[in-house]
XYZ file of C-alpha atoms in Angstrom:
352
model
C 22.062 96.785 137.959
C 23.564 93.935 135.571
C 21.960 91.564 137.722
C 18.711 93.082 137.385
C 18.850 93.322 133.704
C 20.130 90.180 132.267
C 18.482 90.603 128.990
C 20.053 93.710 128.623
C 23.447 92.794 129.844
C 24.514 90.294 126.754
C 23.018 92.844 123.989
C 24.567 95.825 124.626
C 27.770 94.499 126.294
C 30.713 92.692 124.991
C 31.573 89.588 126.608
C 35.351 91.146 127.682
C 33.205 94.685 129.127
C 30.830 92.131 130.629
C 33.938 90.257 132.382
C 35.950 93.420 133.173
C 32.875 95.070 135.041
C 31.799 91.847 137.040
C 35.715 91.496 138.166
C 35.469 95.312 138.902
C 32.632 94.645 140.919
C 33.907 92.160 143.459
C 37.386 93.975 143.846
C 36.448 95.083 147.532
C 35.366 92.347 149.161
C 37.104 89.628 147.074
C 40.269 90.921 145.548
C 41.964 87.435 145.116
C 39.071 86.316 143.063
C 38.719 89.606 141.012
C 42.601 89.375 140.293
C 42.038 85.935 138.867
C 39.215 87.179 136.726
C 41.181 90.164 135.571
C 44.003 88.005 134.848
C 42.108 85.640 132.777
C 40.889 88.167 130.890
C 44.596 89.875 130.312
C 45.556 86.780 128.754
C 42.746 87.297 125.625
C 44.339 90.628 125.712
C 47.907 89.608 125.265
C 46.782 86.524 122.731
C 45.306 89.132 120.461
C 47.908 91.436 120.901
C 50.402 88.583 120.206
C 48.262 87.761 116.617
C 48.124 91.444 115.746
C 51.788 92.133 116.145
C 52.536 88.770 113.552
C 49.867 90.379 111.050
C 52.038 93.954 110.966
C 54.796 91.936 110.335
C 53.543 89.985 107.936
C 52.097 93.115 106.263
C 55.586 94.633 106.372
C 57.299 91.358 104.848
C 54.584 91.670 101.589
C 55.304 95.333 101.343
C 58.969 95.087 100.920
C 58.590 92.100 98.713
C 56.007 94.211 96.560
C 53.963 90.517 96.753
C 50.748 92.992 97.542
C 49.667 96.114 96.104
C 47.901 97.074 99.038
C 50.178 96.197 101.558
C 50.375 99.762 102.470
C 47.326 99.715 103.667
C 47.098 96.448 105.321
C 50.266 97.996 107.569
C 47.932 101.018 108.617
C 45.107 98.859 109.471
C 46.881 96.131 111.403
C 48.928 98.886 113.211
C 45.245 100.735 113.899
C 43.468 97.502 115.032
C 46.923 97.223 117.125
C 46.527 100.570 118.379
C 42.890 99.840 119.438
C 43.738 96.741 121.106
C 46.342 98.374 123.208
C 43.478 100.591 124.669
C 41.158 97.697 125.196
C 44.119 95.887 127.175
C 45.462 99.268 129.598
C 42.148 99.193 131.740
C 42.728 95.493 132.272
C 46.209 96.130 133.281
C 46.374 98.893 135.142
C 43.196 97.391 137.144
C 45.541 94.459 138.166
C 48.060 96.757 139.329
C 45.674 98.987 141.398
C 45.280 95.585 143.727
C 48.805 95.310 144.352
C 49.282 99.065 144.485
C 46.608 99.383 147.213
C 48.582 96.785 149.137
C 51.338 97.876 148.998
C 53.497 95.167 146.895
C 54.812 98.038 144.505
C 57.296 95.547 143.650
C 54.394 92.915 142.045
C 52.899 96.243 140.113
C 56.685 96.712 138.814
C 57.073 92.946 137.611
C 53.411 93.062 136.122
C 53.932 96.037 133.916
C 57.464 94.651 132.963
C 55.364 91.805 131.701
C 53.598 94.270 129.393
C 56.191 95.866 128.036
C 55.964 94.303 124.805
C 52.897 95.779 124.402
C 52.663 98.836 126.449
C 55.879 100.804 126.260
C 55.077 103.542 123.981
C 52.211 104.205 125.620
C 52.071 107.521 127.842
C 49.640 106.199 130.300
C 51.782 102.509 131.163
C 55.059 105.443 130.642
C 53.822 107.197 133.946
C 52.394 104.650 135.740
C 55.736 103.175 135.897
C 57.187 106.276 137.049
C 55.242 106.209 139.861
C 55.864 102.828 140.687
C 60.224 103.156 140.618
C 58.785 106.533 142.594
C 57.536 104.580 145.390
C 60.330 102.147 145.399
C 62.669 104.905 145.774
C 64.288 103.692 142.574
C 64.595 107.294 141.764
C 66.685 106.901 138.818
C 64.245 104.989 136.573
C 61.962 107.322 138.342
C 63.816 110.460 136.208
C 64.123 108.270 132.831
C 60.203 107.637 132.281
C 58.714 110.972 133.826
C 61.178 113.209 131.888
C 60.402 111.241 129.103
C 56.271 111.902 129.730
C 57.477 115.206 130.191
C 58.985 115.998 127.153
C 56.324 114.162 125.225
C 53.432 116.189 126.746
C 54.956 119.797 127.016
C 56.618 118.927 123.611
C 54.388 121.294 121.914
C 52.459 122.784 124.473
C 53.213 124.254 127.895
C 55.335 122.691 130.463
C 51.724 123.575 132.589
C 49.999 120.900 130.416
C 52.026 118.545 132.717
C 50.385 117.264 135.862
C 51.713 119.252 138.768
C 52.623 115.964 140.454
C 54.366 114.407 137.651
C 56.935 117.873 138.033
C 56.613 117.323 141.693
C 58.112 114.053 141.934
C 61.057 114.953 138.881
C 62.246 117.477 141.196
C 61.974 115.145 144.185
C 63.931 112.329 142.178
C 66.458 114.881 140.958
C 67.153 116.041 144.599
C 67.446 112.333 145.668
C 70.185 111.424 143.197
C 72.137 114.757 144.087
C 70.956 116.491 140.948
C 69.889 119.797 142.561
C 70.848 121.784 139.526
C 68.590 120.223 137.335
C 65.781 120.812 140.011
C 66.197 124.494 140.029
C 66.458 124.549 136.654
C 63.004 122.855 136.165
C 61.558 124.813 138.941
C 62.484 128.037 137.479
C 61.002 126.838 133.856
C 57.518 125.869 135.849
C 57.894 129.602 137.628
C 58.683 131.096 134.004
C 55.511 129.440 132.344
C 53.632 130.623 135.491
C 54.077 134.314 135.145
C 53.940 134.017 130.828
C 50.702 132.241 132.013
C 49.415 135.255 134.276
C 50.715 137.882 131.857
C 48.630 135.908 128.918
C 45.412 136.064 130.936
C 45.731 139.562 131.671
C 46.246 140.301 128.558
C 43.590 138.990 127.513
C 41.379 139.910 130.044
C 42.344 143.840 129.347
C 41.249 143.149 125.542
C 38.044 142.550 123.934
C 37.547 139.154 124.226
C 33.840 137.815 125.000
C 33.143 137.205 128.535
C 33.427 133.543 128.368
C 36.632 133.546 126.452
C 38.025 135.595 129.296
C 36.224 133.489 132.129
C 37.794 130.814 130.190
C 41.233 132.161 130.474
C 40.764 133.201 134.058
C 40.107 129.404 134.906
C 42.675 128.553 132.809
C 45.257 130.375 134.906
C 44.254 129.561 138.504
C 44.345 125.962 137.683
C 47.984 126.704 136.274
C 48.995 128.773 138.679
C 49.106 125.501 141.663
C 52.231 123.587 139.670
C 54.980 125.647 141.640
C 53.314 125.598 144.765
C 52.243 122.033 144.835
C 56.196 121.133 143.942
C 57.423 123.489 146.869
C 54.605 121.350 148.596
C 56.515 118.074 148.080
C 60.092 118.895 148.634
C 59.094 120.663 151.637
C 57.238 118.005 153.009
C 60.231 115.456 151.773
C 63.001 117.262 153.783
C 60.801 117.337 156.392
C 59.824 113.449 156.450
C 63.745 113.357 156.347
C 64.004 115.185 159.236
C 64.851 118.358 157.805
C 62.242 120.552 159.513
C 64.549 124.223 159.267
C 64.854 123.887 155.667
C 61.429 121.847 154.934
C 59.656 124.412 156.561
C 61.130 127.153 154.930
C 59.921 125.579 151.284
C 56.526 125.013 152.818
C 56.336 128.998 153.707
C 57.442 130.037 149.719
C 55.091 127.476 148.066
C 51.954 129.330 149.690
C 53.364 133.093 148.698
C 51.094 134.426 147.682
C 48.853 133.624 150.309
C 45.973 135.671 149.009
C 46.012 132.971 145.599
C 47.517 129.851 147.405
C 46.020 129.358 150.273
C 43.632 127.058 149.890
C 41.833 124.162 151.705
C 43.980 121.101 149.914
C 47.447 123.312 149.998
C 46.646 124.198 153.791
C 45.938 120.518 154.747
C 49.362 119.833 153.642
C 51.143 122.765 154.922
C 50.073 122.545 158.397
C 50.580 118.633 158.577
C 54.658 119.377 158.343
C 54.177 122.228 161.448
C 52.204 119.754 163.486
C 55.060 117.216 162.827
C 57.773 119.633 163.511
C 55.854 120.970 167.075
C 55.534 117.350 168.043
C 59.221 116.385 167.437
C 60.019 119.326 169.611
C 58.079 118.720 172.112
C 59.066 115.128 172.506
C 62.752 116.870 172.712
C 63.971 115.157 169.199
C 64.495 118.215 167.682
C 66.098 121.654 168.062
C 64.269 124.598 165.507
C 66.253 127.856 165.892
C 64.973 131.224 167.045
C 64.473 132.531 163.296
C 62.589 129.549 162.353
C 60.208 129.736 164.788
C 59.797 133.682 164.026
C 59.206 132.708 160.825
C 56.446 130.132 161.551
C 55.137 132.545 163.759
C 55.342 135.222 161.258
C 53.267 132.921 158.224
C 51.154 131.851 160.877
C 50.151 135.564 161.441
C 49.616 135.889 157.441
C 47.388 132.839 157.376
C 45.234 134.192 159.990
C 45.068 137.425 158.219
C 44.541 135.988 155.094
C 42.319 132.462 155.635
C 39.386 134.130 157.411
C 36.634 132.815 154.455
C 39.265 129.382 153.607
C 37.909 126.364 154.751
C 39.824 123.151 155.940
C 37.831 121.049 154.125
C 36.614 121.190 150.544
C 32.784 120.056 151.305
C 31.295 120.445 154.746
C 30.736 117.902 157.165
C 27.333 115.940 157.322
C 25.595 114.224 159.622
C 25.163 110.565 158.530
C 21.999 110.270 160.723
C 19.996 113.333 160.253
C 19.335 113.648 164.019
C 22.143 116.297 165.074
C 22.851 119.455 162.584
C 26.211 118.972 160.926
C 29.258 120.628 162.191
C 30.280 123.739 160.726
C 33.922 123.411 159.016
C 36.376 125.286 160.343
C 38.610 128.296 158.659
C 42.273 128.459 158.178
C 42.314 130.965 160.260
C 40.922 129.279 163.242
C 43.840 126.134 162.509
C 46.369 129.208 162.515
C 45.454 130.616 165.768
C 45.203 126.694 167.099
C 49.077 126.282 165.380
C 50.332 129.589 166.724
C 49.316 129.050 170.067
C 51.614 125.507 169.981
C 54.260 127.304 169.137
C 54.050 130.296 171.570
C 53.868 127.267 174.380
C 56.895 125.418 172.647
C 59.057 128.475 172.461
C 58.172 129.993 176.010
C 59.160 126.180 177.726
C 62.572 125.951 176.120
């Protein structure tokens, strides 16, 4: 499209958006080359960043000399055009660190955005994306220090639900990691807390007379709330089971779907059954022992999930055919995967 309207392109575009897009463009197929490109471009970032940051100080300097009388507002505009600038230069950055991310390097995305420090620390965006990098590296320490601190800055003065259900996710994981259980529960019993003021708000609301879209607004409100406890069940449970913790990972995996009738879903089932399948094949390949209970209780939430995932897809969108010359295959239900799962472990528990 930029190709095809070059006359266009160089009136409506700025020369850095111009740049930016044709690196963006090129990412896939030549990554090296759109690295280069990006990085040329961070540099004009980082130059301008560099002249901004000598202006504020400048500005400051003339203030507390009282050489200007409207140094005051020289501050506020250099520390606006500053703020601005900072914007301009996070797309840049973070698209150089979605290269090395997708490779991979984690430790190349760490050194870049130590690089922009100077410029990007108080910002909440470059705040988690670092989070998730020491995440990955299993640096789980500076994993805690930057997402409690985007905690606390988000739910600061709203709910601890304004937080992205991952972000909690991981916290708890990190806490667990570095032996600080306590301060897991404790977070996991705020999210459960915020969940059921949450529920209790809606139905308020819902039982008063509120317009029906304020109350359909509500209502959406909550079930898109209502996922931050599962979805950190979700991760431990599938942690202690990548750790080969299947009794107790399993067990997590079981309480982050109750209740099945609101969490069972096609995202939360993909995940959920992913850790049984892993579990049936270690047992089968006679690496691992589950006891009787567990597998009654597999059994037993496998029975639920048939019950309960009759109209639940697997997938969120149906399959198509690419081709157009065979119908597409109909999805199938969670209830058909449960049956499938159950039967596994009938065949694993009648062989031993």
């Amino acid at each position: 499209m930029i190709a095809e309207n070059g006359h266009l392109t160089y009136t409506f575009l700025s020369a850095d958006l111009l740049e930016f897009l044709e690196a963006t463009t090129i990412v896939r197929t030549s990554p090296q080359v759109a690295f280069q490109k990006y990085d040329d471009l961070a540099s004009k970032h980082v130059d301008k960043l560099r002249k901004l940051t000598k202006a504020i100080q400048d500005a400051r300097v003339k203030r507390g000399r009282g050489e200007d009388s409207s140094a005051s507002s020289s501050v506020k505009t250099a520390l606006k055009d500053y703020d601005e600038a900072v914007e301009a230069y996070m797309p840049v950055l973070m698209a150089q660190a979605k290269i090395y991310w997708e490779l991979g390097n984690y430790g190349a995305v760490e050194k870049l955005f130590r690089q922009s420090a100077e410029f990007c620390s108080e910002n909440d965006s470059w705040k988690l994306n670092v989070a998730h990098v020491f995440f990955m590296q299993e640096k789980f320490k500076d994993a805690i220090r930057y997402y409690d601190a985007y905690k606390k800055n988000t739910s600061s003065s709203r709910s601890l639900l304004e937080v992205p259900a991952i972000v909690l996710a991981n916290l708890c994981v990190s806490y667990i990691m570095t032996s600080q259980n306590e301060d897991a529960e404790e977070l996991m019993r705020a999210i459960e807390k915020e969940e059921e003021k949450a529920a209790y708000t809606t139905s308020t609301s819902t039982a008063s007379s509120t317009t029906s879209a304020e109350t359909n607004s509500n209502n959406l409100r909550s079930q898109q709330q209502s996922y931050h406890l599962c979805i950190v069940n979700l991760v431990i449970g599938t942690l202690y089971c990548a750790k080969g913790n299947f009794e107790f990972g399993i067990s997590r995996v079981i309480k982050s779907l109750e209740p099945l009738e609101k969490k069972l879903g096609a995202d939360t089932w993909y995940y959920a059954k992913r850790c049984f399948l892993a579990a049936a094949e270690m047992v089968s390949k006679h690496m691992l022992i589950l006891k009787d209970s567990s597998v009654d209780d597999i059994l037993a939430f496998l029975n639920e999930c048939e019950t309960h995932g009759a109209k639940v897809l697997t997938v969120i969108t149906p399959t198509v055919d690419p081709d157009g010359k065979h119908p597409a295959k109909p999805p199938a239900t969670v209830t058909q995967d449960a049956r499938n799962l159950k039967l596994i472990f009938l065949k694993i528990r009648d062989s031993f």
